[in-house]
Coordinates of C-alpha atoms and ligand atoms in Angstrom, one line a residue:
M1 CA 111.9 -16.6 74.0
C2 CA 108.1 -15.9 74.0
G3 CA 106.5 -12.6 74.6
I4 CA 104.3 -11.5 77.5
V5 CA 102.1 -8.6 77.9
G6 CA 99.6 -7.7 80.7
Y7 CA 97.2 -4.8 81.1
L8 CA 95.1 -3.6 84.0
G9 CA 93.1 -0.3 83.7
S10 CA 89.9 1.1 82.4
R11 CA 90.2 0.5 78.7
Q12 CA 89.3 -2.7 76.9
A13 CA 92.2 -5.0 77.5
A14 CA 92.1 -7.4 74.6
P15 CA 92.9 -4.9 71.8
I16 CA 95.8 -3.5 73.9
L17 CA 97.1 -7.0 74.5
L18 CA 96.9 -7.9 70.8
E19 CA 98.6 -4.6 69.9
G20 CA 101.4 -5.4 72.4
L21 CA 101.8 -8.9 71.2
A22 CA 102.2 -7.7 67.7
K23 CA 105.3 -5.7 68.9
L24 CA 106.6 -8.9 70.6
E25 CA 106.0 -11.3 67.8
Y26 CA 109.7 -11.3 67.0
R27 CA 110.2 -13.2 70.3
G28 CA 108.1 -16.2 69.1
Y29 CA 105.4 -16.7 66.7
D30 CA 104.1 -20.2 66.5
S31 CA 100.9 -19.5 68.5
A32 CA 99.4 -16.8 70.6
G33 CA 96.7 -16.3 73.2
V34 CA 95.0 -13.9 75.7
C35 CA 93.1 -14.3 78.9
V36 CA 90.7 -11.5 79.9
M37 CA 88.5 -11.1 83.0
S38 CA 85.1 -10.8 81.5
D39 CA 82.0 -10.4 83.6
G40 CA 83.8 -11.9 86.6
V41 CA 85.1 -14.9 84.6
L42 CA 88.5 -15.6 83.1
K43 CA 88.0 -16.0 79.4
V44 CA 90.8 -17.5 77.2
A45 CA 91.3 -17.4 73.5
K46 CA 94.3 -19.1 71.8
A47 CA 95.3 -19.9 68.3
K48 CA 98.1 -21.8 66.7
G49 CA 100.1 -19.9 64.1
R50 CA 100.7 -16.2 63.6
L51 CA 99.0 -13.6 65.7
A52 CA 96.7 -12.8 62.8
N53 CA 94.9 -16.1 63.6
L54 CA 94.1 -15.0 67.1
N55 CA 93.2 -11.6 65.9
G56 CA 90.6 -13.1 63.6
L57 CA 89.4 -15.5 66.2
I58 CA 88.5 -12.7 68.7
D59 CA 87.6 -10.0 66.1
G60 CA 90.6 -7.8 67.0
G61 CA 89.7 -8.1 70.7
K62 CA 86.1 -7.1 70.4
A63 CA 84.9 -10.6 71.2
I64 CA 86.3 -10.5 74.7
Q65 CA 85.2 -7.6 76.8
G66 CA 87.1 -6.7 80.0
T67 CA 89.7 -4.3 81.3
F68 CA 92.1 -6.7 82.8
G69 CA 94.1 -9.4 81.0
I70 CA 97.3 -11.1 79.9
G71 CA 98.6 -12.2 76.5
H72 CA 101.4 -14.3 75.1
T73 CA 103.1 -15.1 71.9
R74 CA 104.9 -18.4 71.9
W75 CA 108.1 -20.1 70.7
A76 CA 107.6 -23.7 71.5
T77 CA 109.8 -25.5 73.9
H78 CA 107.6 -28.0 75.8
G79 CA 105.1 -29.5 73.3
A80 CA 104.6 -28.7 69.7
P81 CA 102.9 -25.5 68.5
S82 CA 99.2 -26.1 68.9
D83 CA 96.1 -24.4 70.3
V84 CA 96.2 -26.5 73.5
N85 CA 99.9 -25.8 74.2
S86 CA 99.5 -22.1 73.6
H87 CA 99.4 -19.7 76.6
P88 CA 97.7 -18.5 78.7
H89 CA 97.3 -21.7 80.7
M90 CA 94.5 -22.2 83.2
A91 CA 94.8 -24.2 86.3
D92 CA 92.5 -27.2 86.7
A93 CA 89.6 -25.4 88.4
G94 CA 89.8 -22.5 85.9
K95 CA 90.5 -19.9 88.5
I96 CA 94.2 -19.1 87.9
A97 CA 95.6 -18.1 84.5
V98 CA 99.3 -17.9 83.7
V99 CA 101.5 -16.7 80.9
H100 CA 105.2 -17.7 81.0
N101 CA 108.5 -17.0 79.3
G102 CA 111.3 -19.4 80.2
I103 CA 111.7 -23.0 81.1
I104 CA 110.7 -24.8 84.4
E105 CA 113.3 -27.4 84.7
N106 CA 111.6 -29.5 87.4
Y107 CA 108.2 -29.4 85.8
L108 CA 107.9 -33.2 85.4
K109 CA 108.5 -33.8 89.1
L110 CA 106.0 -31.2 90.0
K111 CA 103.5 -32.5 87.5
E112 CA 103.8 -36.0 89.0
R113 CA 103.2 -34.6 92.5
L114 CA 100.2 -32.5 91.4
T115 CA 98.7 -35.4 89.3
K116 CA 98.8 -37.6 92.4
K117 CA 96.9 -34.8 94.2
G118 CA 94.2 -35.0 91.6
K119 CA 95.1 -32.1 89.2
H120 CA 94.5 -32.7 85.5
F121 CA 96.6 -31.5 82.7
K122 CA 95.5 -30.7 79.2
S123 CA 98.8 -29.6 77.6
E124 CA 102.4 -30.8 77.4
T125 CA 103.8 -27.5 78.7
D126 CA 105.7 -26.7 81.8
T127 CA 103.6 -23.6 82.2
E128 CA 100.4 -25.5 83.0
V129 CA 102.3 -27.0 85.9
V130 CA 102.9 -23.5 87.3
A131 CA 99.2 -22.7 87.0
N132 CA 98.3 -25.8 88.9
L133 CA 100.9 -25.4 91.5
I134 CA 99.7 -21.9 92.3
E135 CA 96.1 -23.3 92.4
D136 CA 97.2 -26.1 94.7
Y137 CA 98.6 -23.6 97.2
Y138 CA 95.6 -21.3 96.7
D139 CA 93.2 -24.2 97.5
R140 CA 95.0 -24.5 100.8
L141 CA 95.8 -20.9 101.7
N142 CA 93.0 -19.0 100.1
D143 CA 95.5 -16.1 99.6
F144 CA 96.5 -15.4 96.0
P145 CA 99.8 -13.5 96.7
R146 CA 100.9 -16.1 99.2
A147 CA 100.0 -18.9 96.9
V148 CA 102.1 -17.4 94.1
R149 CA 105.0 -16.9 96.5
R150 CA 104.9 -20.4 97.8
A151 CA 104.6 -21.9 94.3
V152 CA 107.4 -19.8 92.8
G153 CA 109.6 -21.0 95.7
Q154 CA 109.2 -24.5 94.2
L155 CA 110.2 -23.6 90.7
E156 CA 113.6 -24.4 89.2
G157 CA 114.6 -22.8 85.9
S158 CA 113.8 -19.4 84.3
Y159 CA 110.6 -17.6 84.3
A160 CA 108.8 -14.3 83.6
L161 CA 105.2 -14.9 84.7
G162 CA 102.0 -12.9 84.5
I163 CA 99.3 -14.4 86.7
L164 CA 95.6 -13.7 87.2
C165 CA 93.2 -15.0 89.8
Q166 CA 89.5 -15.0 89.1
D167 CA 88.7 -14.4 92.8
L168 CA 90.8 -11.3 92.8
P169 CA 89.6 -9.1 89.9
G170 CA 91.7 -6.0 89.6
T171 CA 95.0 -7.5 90.9
M172 CA 97.8 -9.0 88.8
I173 CA 101.0 -10.6 89.9
A174 CA 104.2 -10.8 87.9
V175 CA 107.4 -12.5 88.8
K176 CA 110.8 -12.6 87.1
K177 CA 113.8 -14.8 87.1
E178 CA 116.3 -15.0 84.3
S179 CA 113.7 -14.0 81.6
P180 CA 113.1 -10.4 80.9
L181 CA 110.1 -8.5 82.3
I182 CA 109.3 -4.8 82.6
F183 CA 106.6 -3.0 84.5
G184 CA 105.1 0.1 82.9
F185 CA 103.4 2.8 85.0
G186 CA 100.4 4.5 83.4
E187 CA 97.8 6.9 84.6
G188 CA 95.0 4.8 86.2
E189 CA 96.4 1.8 84.3
N190 CA 99.5 -0.4 84.6
F191 CA 101.3 -2.8 82.3
I192 CA 103.8 -5.7 82.2
A193 CA 105.7 -6.8 79.1
S194 CA 108.7 -8.7 78.0
D195 CA 110.0 -5.7 76.1
V196 CA 109.4 -2.0 75.9
P197 CA 107.8 -1.7 72.3
A198 CA 104.8 -3.7 73.6
I199 CA 103.7 -0.8 75.9
L200 CA 105.5 2.2 74.5
K201 CA 102.4 3.6 73.0
Y202 CA 100.9 3.9 76.4
T203 CA 103.8 4.7 78.7
R204 CA 107.5 5.7 78.8
K205 CA 107.9 5.1 82.5
V206 CA 109.2 1.6 83.0
V207 CA 111.0 -0.5 85.6
Y208 CA 113.2 -3.3 84.5
L209 CA 112.5 -6.0 87.1
N210 CA 115.5 -7.8 88.7
D211 CA 115.9 -11.5 89.1
G212 CA 113.7 -12.7 92.0
D213 CA 111.5 -9.6 91.9
T214 CA 107.7 -9.8 92.2
V215 CA 105.2 -7.0 91.5
I216 CA 101.7 -7.1 92.8
F217 CA 99.6 -4.4 91.1
T218 CA 96.2 -2.9 90.5
K219 CA 95.3 -0.2 88.0
D220 CA 96.4 2.6 90.5
S221 CA 99.2 1.0 92.6
A222 CA 102.2 -1.3 92.4
R223 CA 104.0 -3.0 95.2
F224 CA 107.5 -4.4 94.4
Y225 CA 109.3 -7.2 96.3
D226 CA 112.8 -8.5 95.9
A227 CA 114.1 -12.0 95.9
F228 CA 113.7 -12.2 99.7
Y229 CA 110.2 -10.8 99.5
D230 CA 111.3 -7.6 101.1
P231 CA 109.3 -4.6 99.8
V232 CA 111.5 -2.4 97.5
E233 CA 111.0 1.0 96.0
K234 CA 111.5 1.2 92.2
V235 CA 112.3 4.4 90.4
P236 CA 111.0 4.3 86.9
E237 CA 113.3 4.9 83.9
I238 CA 112.1 7.1 81.1
I239 CA 112.4 5.5 77.7
E240 CA 113.9 8.1 75.4
W241 CA 113.5 6.5 72.0
D242 CA 110.4 6.8 69.9
I243 CA 107.9 4.2 68.9
D244 CA 108.9 4.8 65.3
A245 CA 112.1 3.0 66.2
A246 CA 110.1 -0.1 66.6
E247 CA 107.8 0.4 63.6
K248 CA 108.4 -0.4 60.0
C249 CA 108.0 3.2 58.9
G250 CA 107.1 2.4 55.3
Y251 CA 109.6 -0.4 54.8
D252 CA 108.2 -3.7 53.8
H253 CA 110.2 -5.5 56.4
F254 CA 112.0 -4.7 59.6
M255 CA 115.1 -6.3 58.2
L256 CA 115.3 -3.8 55.3
K257 CA 114.6 -0.9 57.6
E258 CA 117.3 -2.0 60.0
I259 CA 119.8 -2.4 57.1
Y260 CA 119.1 1.2 56.1
E261 CA 119.4 2.3 59.7
E262 CA 123.0 1.1 59.8
P263 CA 124.7 4.4 59.1
K264 CA 122.7 6.2 61.8
A265 CA 123.2 3.3 64.3
I266 CA 127.0 3.3 63.6
R267 CA 127.1 7.0 64.2
G268 CA 125.2 6.5 67.5
T269 CA 127.7 3.9 68.6
L270 CA 130.9 5.7 67.6
S271 CA 130.5 9.4 67.8
P272 CA 129.8 9.8 71.6
R273 CA 132.9 7.8 72.3
I274 CA 135.4 9.7 70.1
K275 CA 136.5 12.9 71.8
A276 CA 139.4 15.2 70.9
G277 CA 141.1 12.7 68.7
R278 CA 140.9 9.8 71.1
V279 CA 138.6 6.9 71.9
V280 CA 137.0 7.6 75.3
L281 CA 135.2 4.7 77.0
D282 CA 133.6 6.2 80.1
D283 CA 131.6 3.0 80.5
V284 CA 134.6 0.7 81.1
S285 CA 137.0 0.4 84.0
L286 CA 139.9 -1.3 82.3
T287 CA 143.1 0.3 83.5
K288 CA 146.6 0.4 82.0
E289 CA 147.9 -1.7 84.9
Y290 CA 145.3 -4.3 84.4
L291 CA 145.8 -4.5 80.6
E292 CA 149.6 -4.8 81.0
E293 CA 149.0 -8.0 83.0
L294 CA 146.5 -9.4 80.5
K295 CA 147.5 -12.7 79.0
R296 CA 144.5 -13.6 76.8
I297 CA 141.1 -12.3 75.6
Y298 CA 138.2 -14.7 75.0
V299 CA 135.3 -13.4 72.9
V300 CA 132.2 -15.4 73.7
A301 CA 128.9 -15.3 71.9
C302 CA 126.4 -17.1 69.7
G303 CA 125.4 -16.8 66.0
S304 CA 126.2 -13.5 64.4
S305 CA 127.6 -12.1 67.6
Y306 CA 130.1 -14.9 67.6
Y307 CA 131.1 -14.0 64.1
V308 CA 131.8 -10.5 65.4
G309 CA 134.1 -12.4 67.8
C310 CA 135.8 -14.1 64.8
L311 CA 136.5 -10.7 63.3
A312 CA 137.5 -9.3 66.7
K313 CA 140.4 -11.9 66.8
H314 CA 142.0 -10.2 63.8
I315 CA 141.2 -6.7 64.9
L316 CA 142.4 -7.0 68.5
E317 CA 145.4 -9.1 67.8
K318 CA 146.6 -6.8 65.1
T319 CA 146.2 -3.7 67.3
C320 CA 146.7 -4.8 70.9
R321 CA 149.1 -7.7 70.4
I322 CA 147.2 -9.8 72.9
P323 CA 146.1 -13.4 72.0
V324 CA 142.4 -13.5 71.3
E325 CA 140.2 -16.6 71.1
P326 CA 136.6 -16.5 69.9
V327 CA 134.5 -19.2 71.5
L328 CA 130.9 -20.3 70.9
A329 CA 129.0 -19.6 74.2
S330 CA 127.3 -23.0 74.0
E331 CA 130.8 -24.6 74.1
F332 CA 132.6 -22.3 76.4
R333 CA 131.6 -23.8 79.8
Y334 CA 132.4 -27.3 78.6
S335 CA 135.7 -26.6 77.0
E336 CA 137.5 -26.0 80.4
P337 CA 138.9 -22.6 79.3
V338 CA 141.9 -21.3 81.1
L339 CA 140.6 -18.4 83.1
G340 CA 141.8 -16.1 85.8
K341 CA 142.6 -12.6 86.7
D342 CA 144.8 -12.2 83.7
T343 CA 141.9 -13.1 81.3
L344 CA 139.4 -10.7 79.9
V345 CA 136.2 -12.3 78.6
I346 CA 134.3 -10.1 76.1
I347 CA 130.7 -11.2 75.9
I348 CA 128.7 -10.1 72.9
S349 CA 124.9 -10.2 72.7
Q350 CA 122.3 -8.1 71.0
S351 CA 119.5 -9.2 73.2
G352 CA 121.5 -9.5 76.4
E353 CA 119.3 -12.5 77.1
T354 CA 120.9 -15.4 75.2
A355 CA 120.9 -18.3 77.7
D356 CA 124.2 -19.9 76.6
T357 CA 126.0 -16.5 76.5
K358 CA 124.7 -15.6 79.9
A359 CA 125.8 -19.0 81.3
A360 CA 129.3 -18.4 79.9
L361 CA 129.4 -15.0 81.5
V362 CA 128.5 -16.5 84.9
E363 CA 131.1 -19.2 84.5
A364 CA 133.8 -16.7 83.5
K365 CA 133.1 -14.6 86.5
K366 CA 133.1 -17.6 88.8
Q367 CA 136.5 -18.5 87.6
G368 CA 137.9 -15.1 88.3
A369 CA 138.0 -13.6 84.8
R370 CA 137.1 -10.0 84.2
T371 CA 134.0 -9.6 82.0
L372 CA 133.1 -6.9 79.5
A373 CA 129.7 -7.2 77.7
I374 CA 128.8 -5.6 74.4
V375 CA 125.0 -5.4 74.5
N376 CA 122.2 -3.7 72.7
V377 CA 119.2 -4.1 75.0
V378 CA 119.6 -1.7 77.9
G379 CA 119.0 -3.3 81.3
S380 CA 119.1 -6.9 80.0
A381 CA 120.4 -9.8 82.1
I382 CA 123.9 -9.9 80.5
A383 CA 124.3 -6.1 80.8
K384 CA 123.5 -6.3 84.5
E385 CA 125.7 -9.3 85.2
A386 CA 129.0 -8.2 83.5
D387 CA 131.7 -6.2 85.2
D388 CA 131.6 -3.6 82.5
V389 CA 129.1 -3.0 79.7
I390 CA 129.4 -1.1 76.4
Y391 CA 126.0 -0.5 74.9
T392 CA 125.8 -0.6 71.1
W393 CA 123.0 2.0 71.1
A394 CA 121.6 0.6 67.8
G395 CA 118.0 1.1 68.9
P396 CA 115.5 -1.8 68.9
E397 CA 116.2 -4.5 66.4
I398 CA 113.1 -6.4 65.6
A399 CA 113.9 -8.6 62.6
V400 CA 115.1 -12.0 63.7
A401 CA 118.1 -11.8 61.3
T402 CA 120.5 -9.3 62.9
T403 CA 121.9 -6.5 60.7
K404 CA 122.4 -3.2 62.5
A405 CA 123.2 -4.9 65.8
F406 CA 126.0 -6.9 64.0
S407 CA 127.4 -3.7 62.5
T408 CA 127.4 -1.8 65.8
Q409 CA 128.9 -4.7 67.7
L410 CA 131.7 -4.6 65.2
C411 CA 132.1 -0.9 65.8
V412 CA 132.4 -1.5 69.6
I413 CA 135.3 -3.9 68.8
Y414 CA 137.0 -1.1 66.8
L415 CA 136.6 1.2 69.8
I416 CA 138.0 -1.4 72.3
A417 CA 140.9 -2.1 69.9
L418 CA 141.8 1.6 69.8
Y419 CA 141.2 2.1 73.5
I420 CA 143.4 -0.8 74.6
S421 CA 146.1 0.0 72.0
D422 CA 146.2 3.6 73.2
L423 CA 146.7 2.5 76.8
L424 CA 149.3 -0.1 75.9
G425 CA 151.0 2.0 73.2
T426 CA 150.9 -1.0 70.8
L427 CA 150.0 1.1 67.7
P428 CA 152.2 3.8 66.1
K429 CA 150.5 7.2 66.5
E430 CA 150.1 7.7 62.8
E431 CA 148.3 4.3 62.5
Y432 CA 146.0 5.1 65.4
D433 CA 145.1 8.4 63.9
R434 CA 144.6 6.9 60.5
I435 CA 142.2 4.3 61.8
L436 CA 140.4 6.9 64.0
E437 CA 140.0 9.2 61.0
E438 CA 138.5 6.4 58.9
L439 CA 136.3 5.4 61.8
Q440 CA 134.7 8.9 61.7
T441 CA 133.7 8.5 58.1
L442 CA 132.5 4.9 58.4
D443 CA 128.8 5.8 58.7
Q444 CA 129.1 7.8 55.4
K445 CA 130.8 5.0 53.6
V446 CA 128.1 2.5 54.8
S447 CA 125.6 4.9 53.3
L448 CA 127.4 4.6 50.0
C449 CA 126.8 0.8 50.2
L450 CA 123.1 1.6 50.3
T451 CA 122.7 3.7 47.1
E452 CA 119.9 2.9 44.8
D453 CA 122.4 1.8 42.1
L454 CA 124.2 -0.7 44.3
V455 CA 121.0 -2.0 45.9
S456 CA 119.3 -2.6 42.5
R457 CA 122.4 -4.4 41.2
I458 CA 122.3 -6.7 44.2
R459 CA 118.5 -7.1 43.7
Y460 CA 119.2 -8.2 40.2
Y461 CA 121.8 -10.8 41.3
A462 CA 119.3 -12.0 43.9
S463 CA 116.8 -12.7 41.1
Q464 CA 119.5 -14.5 39.2
Y465 CA 120.6 -16.8 42.0
C466 CA 117.5 -17.2 44.1
N467 CA 116.9 -20.8 43.0
V468 CA 120.3 -22.2 43.7
R469 CA 120.4 -25.3 46.0
D470 CA 123.7 -24.7 47.6
A471 CA 125.9 -21.7 48.2
F472 CA 129.4 -21.3 49.5
F473 CA 130.9 -18.1 50.8
I474 CA 134.7 -17.8 50.5
G475 CA 137.2 -15.2 51.6
R476 CA 140.6 -14.9 53.3
N477 CA 141.7 -13.2 56.5
M478 CA 139.0 -10.8 57.7
D479 CA 136.9 -11.5 54.6
S480 CA 136.4 -15.0 55.9
G481 CA 134.7 -13.6 59.0
V482 CA 132.4 -11.6 56.8
C483 CA 131.6 -14.7 54.8
L484 CA 130.5 -16.5 58.0
E485 CA 127.9 -13.8 58.6
G486 CA 126.9 -13.5 54.9
S487 CA 126.3 -17.2 54.7
L488 CA 124.3 -17.3 58.0
K489 CA 122.1 -14.5 56.7
L490 CA 121.3 -16.4 53.5
K491 CA 120.5 -19.7 55.2
E492 CA 118.5 -18.3 58.1
I493 CA 116.1 -16.2 56.0
A494 CA 116.2 -17.7 52.5
Y495 CA 116.5 -21.4 53.6
I496 CA 119.3 -22.1 51.2
H497 CA 121.9 -24.5 52.2
S498 CA 125.0 -22.3 52.6
E499 CA 128.4 -22.7 54.1
A500 CA 131.4 -20.4 54.6
Y501 CA 135.0 -21.3 54.3
A502 CA 138.3 -19.6 54.4
A503 CA 139.1 -19.7 50.7
G504 CA 142.3 -21.6 51.1
E505 CA 140.4 -24.5 52.8
L506 CA 138.3 -25.3 49.8
K507 CA 140.7 -27.7 48.3
H508 CA 141.0 -29.6 51.5
G509 CA 137.5 -31.0 51.1
P510 CA 134.6 -28.7 50.4
I511 CA 135.5 -28.3 46.7
S512 CA 134.2 -31.8 46.1
L513 CA 130.7 -30.3 46.6
I514 CA 131.1 -27.7 43.9
E515 CA 129.2 -28.6 40.7
E516 CA 127.3 -27.0 37.8
G517 CA 125.1 -24.2 39.2
T518 CA 126.5 -24.1 42.7
L519 CA 126.7 -20.5 43.9
V520 CA 130.0 -19.2 45.3
V521 CA 130.1 -15.8 46.8
A522 CA 133.7 -14.6 46.9
V523 CA 134.7 -11.7 49.1
A524 CA 138.0 -10.3 48.1
T525 CA 139.1 -7.1 49.7
V526 CA 142.4 -7.8 51.4
D527 CA 145.3 -6.3 49.3
Q528 CA 147.9 -9.0 49.7
L529 CA 145.4 -11.8 49.3
F530 CA 143.3 -10.7 46.4
D531 CA 145.2 -12.8 43.8
K532 CA 145.1 -15.8 46.0
T533 CA 141.3 -15.6 46.4
M534 CA 141.0 -15.1 42.6
S535 CA 142.9 -18.4 42.1
N536 CA 140.3 -20.1 44.3
V537 CA 137.6 -18.5 42.3
K538 CA 139.1 -20.0 39.1
E539 CA 139.2 -23.4 40.7
V540 CA 135.4 -23.3 41.5
K541 CA 134.5 -21.8 38.2
A542 CA 136.4 -24.6 36.4
R543 CA 134.0 -27.0 38.2
G544 CA 130.9 -25.2 37.1
A545 CA 130.1 -22.8 39.9
D546 CA 128.4 -19.4 39.4
V547 CA 130.4 -16.8 41.2
L548 CA 129.3 -13.5 42.7
G549 CA 132.2 -11.3 43.7
V550 CA 132.3 -8.6 46.4
T551 CA 135.3 -6.3 46.4
T552 CA 136.4 -2.7 46.9
E553 CA 136.8 0.2 44.5
R554 CA 140.6 -0.7 44.5
F555 CA 140.0 -4.0 42.7
Q556 CA 137.0 -2.9 40.7
E557 CA 138.7 -3.4 37.3
E558 CA 140.9 -6.3 38.4
I559 CA 137.9 -8.5 39.6
K560 CA 136.3 -8.3 36.2
K561 CA 139.1 -10.3 34.7
T562 CA 137.9 -13.3 36.7
I563 CA 134.3 -12.7 37.8
T564 CA 131.5 -11.2 35.6
A565 CA 129.0 -10.6 38.4
S566 CA 130.4 -8.4 41.1
V567 CA 129.5 -5.8 43.7
V568 CA 131.9 -3.0 44.6
V569 CA 132.0 -1.2 48.0
P570 CA 134.1 1.9 49.0
V571 CA 137.6 1.4 50.4
T572 CA 138.3 2.1 54.0
H573 CA 141.1 1.1 56.5
P574 CA 141.6 -2.7 56.1
M575 CA 140.7 -3.1 59.8
L576 CA 137.3 -1.6 59.2
Q577 CA 136.6 -3.0 55.8
S578 CA 134.2 -5.7 57.1
S579 CA 131.7 -3.0 58.1
L580 CA 131.3 -2.2 54.4
T581 CA 131.5 -5.6 52.8
I582 CA 128.8 -7.1 55.0
V583 CA 126.2 -4.7 53.8
P584 CA 125.8 -6.1 50.2
L585 CA 125.6 -9.6 51.7
Q586 CA 122.8 -8.6 54.0
I587 CA 120.9 -7.0 51.1
F588 CA 121.6 -10.0 48.9
A589 CA 120.1 -12.4 51.6
Y590 CA 117.1 -10.1 52.0
Y591 CA 116.2 -10.1 48.3
V592 CA 116.9 -13.8 47.8
A593 CA 114.5 -14.5 50.7
L594 CA 112.0 -12.1 49.2
Q595 CA 112.2 -13.8 45.8
R596 CA 111.7 -17.2 47.4
G597 CA 108.6 -15.9 49.2
C598 CA 110.0 -16.4 52.7
D599 CA 108.8 -14.6 55.8
V600 CA 111.9 -12.4 56.0
D601 CA 111.4 -11.0 59.5
K602 CA 110.2 -14.2 61.1
P603 CA 112.1 -17.1 59.6
R604 CA 110.8 -20.6 60.4
N605 CA 112.0 -22.2 63.7
L606 CA 113.9 -19.2 64.8
A607 CA 113.3 -16.5 67.5
K608 CA 115.0 -13.2 68.2
S609 CA 116.3 -14.1 71.6
V610 CA 117.3 -17.6 72.4
T611 CA 116.7 -17.9 76.2
V612 CA 116.9 -21.7 76.2
E613 CA 120.1 -23.7 76.1
Ligands
M6R1 O1 121.0 -11.7 71.1 P1 122.3 -12.4 70.7 O2 123.2 -11.5 70.0 O3 122.9 -13.0 71.9 O4 121.9 -13.5 69.7 C1 122.8 -14.4 69.2 C2 122.3 -15.2 68.1 O5 121.1 -15.9 68.4 C3 121.9 -14.3 66.9 O6 123.0 -13.5 66.4 C4 121.4 -15.1 65.7 O7 122.4 -15.9 65.2 C5 120.7 -14.2 64.7 N1 119.5 -14.8 64.2 C6 121.5 -14.0 63.5 O8 120.9 -13.2 62.5

């Protein structure tokens, strides 16, 4: 995780760095720091806690003058959040400064070696080792680029590094391996950053660095080298989306803004891929011949993306008649999955950076499976590594709790389901057409889940239930997948202990936890299973639970017989219903968190992209 930004030009660097870090705070937010070359000396300012603390410390950047610097926002891995563990880290003699995103796996060995050579360490971080290692080579070679190159050759693990040397004012070096890093071309100024929003105000011309790449740059020039240190030409990509997409635009939180963006995001995912009554996936190369030989599909992901995988099992098995197994990416490699040419591994990741998910992808490829990634962040590591990629095109998602990315990932699963079933002929034409027709109105139906009426009703329930200690989400069939996600949303941003169960499982254990005042959220949209879920609701009510129901217009009257507090969403094709039922659960979690005074966009202990295992 962690966010990096670097600036080299003619303007004051510190305010630009602070501004960039503010856009990267979603990546980590337990401390922040900057290092700026000021009057020929590297000056560092760091502060534990939110960026606002650093901002105050250096008076919005005015306190450190200079046109050349690096900045960092941290999500602690090695050493607790503290001023001293914050980046940038200076090497012992104070001549080299480093910001780092990633993990140096052999840092202890290197630290021992460097300590024996007389280097001193102030922090517990792996990054300070990198700074000292570079300095060690620099002491001997007196050549900054060569020193960086030699030091990087010693590093094991993942890193995006921004490096300054006091003896070489006006030159910055950045290196990337397995952690994201972009280079931004300006006019008489250049940038590095972990992600586009950090520099989008200044440039749209960016290069996504590849693993092993190094860039050595001044304000007017940039030289790129590949993993073998051969010079390479890089053609910049032009970022098409607007900075507004990464701003709150009047919403109190990114999470709320991103929920309201769901209809547009869904449209953006679906409509370019539906042409003349068919799903067209120009981005994938799955042939009919390949699909006919396919024995199994694994869907591998973490967190909410994994829950899309749980829903994908129902969707793909129903439509394509191929066995589908969702697997947590952190478990995949160690579960000895049966993989081969006849296995398709669908990898789902909003960020395209999640370490466990990427490792699973690499393992699947190594064992000969075909891989198809569903990714939001263009040019991310997972997108580059997979055999095929389908982008969700949801636009930047900033809130740590995913909402629109989840919804668009689900939409890509619908597209894949229709695409495969079309090639294999596993769905009757009328059913295919019916689903496709509903798919084309899905964005409008999601909008109906966001009407002021519905939202204020949910806000009211949030105020009623915001003080519960425990919550259980129950549902059957596809509703149970929605429950997993609704429950995760509540626990991650509102810090309420919450669990999700297939409703029928309750009486096999969890019901013993139901007592007076426990909240049970019951999702009941599946026609044949509505009554069964209501029986489970009666069981928990009999034990004192407060129940909040979520259903469709079809059961609007029926649900009132059992549950007084309920939320009603429009009806769509049963295969697509989860796209509508998830919306009130996202809104519910948002308002509960708000009532409890939680930091909705930046929940404690979490980060947007989990680049460590
Ligand atoms: O970027 P990814 O989709 O790979 O991230 C996976 C999970 O870390 C992510 O979905 C996480 O569970 C979110 N905080 C959920 O809101």
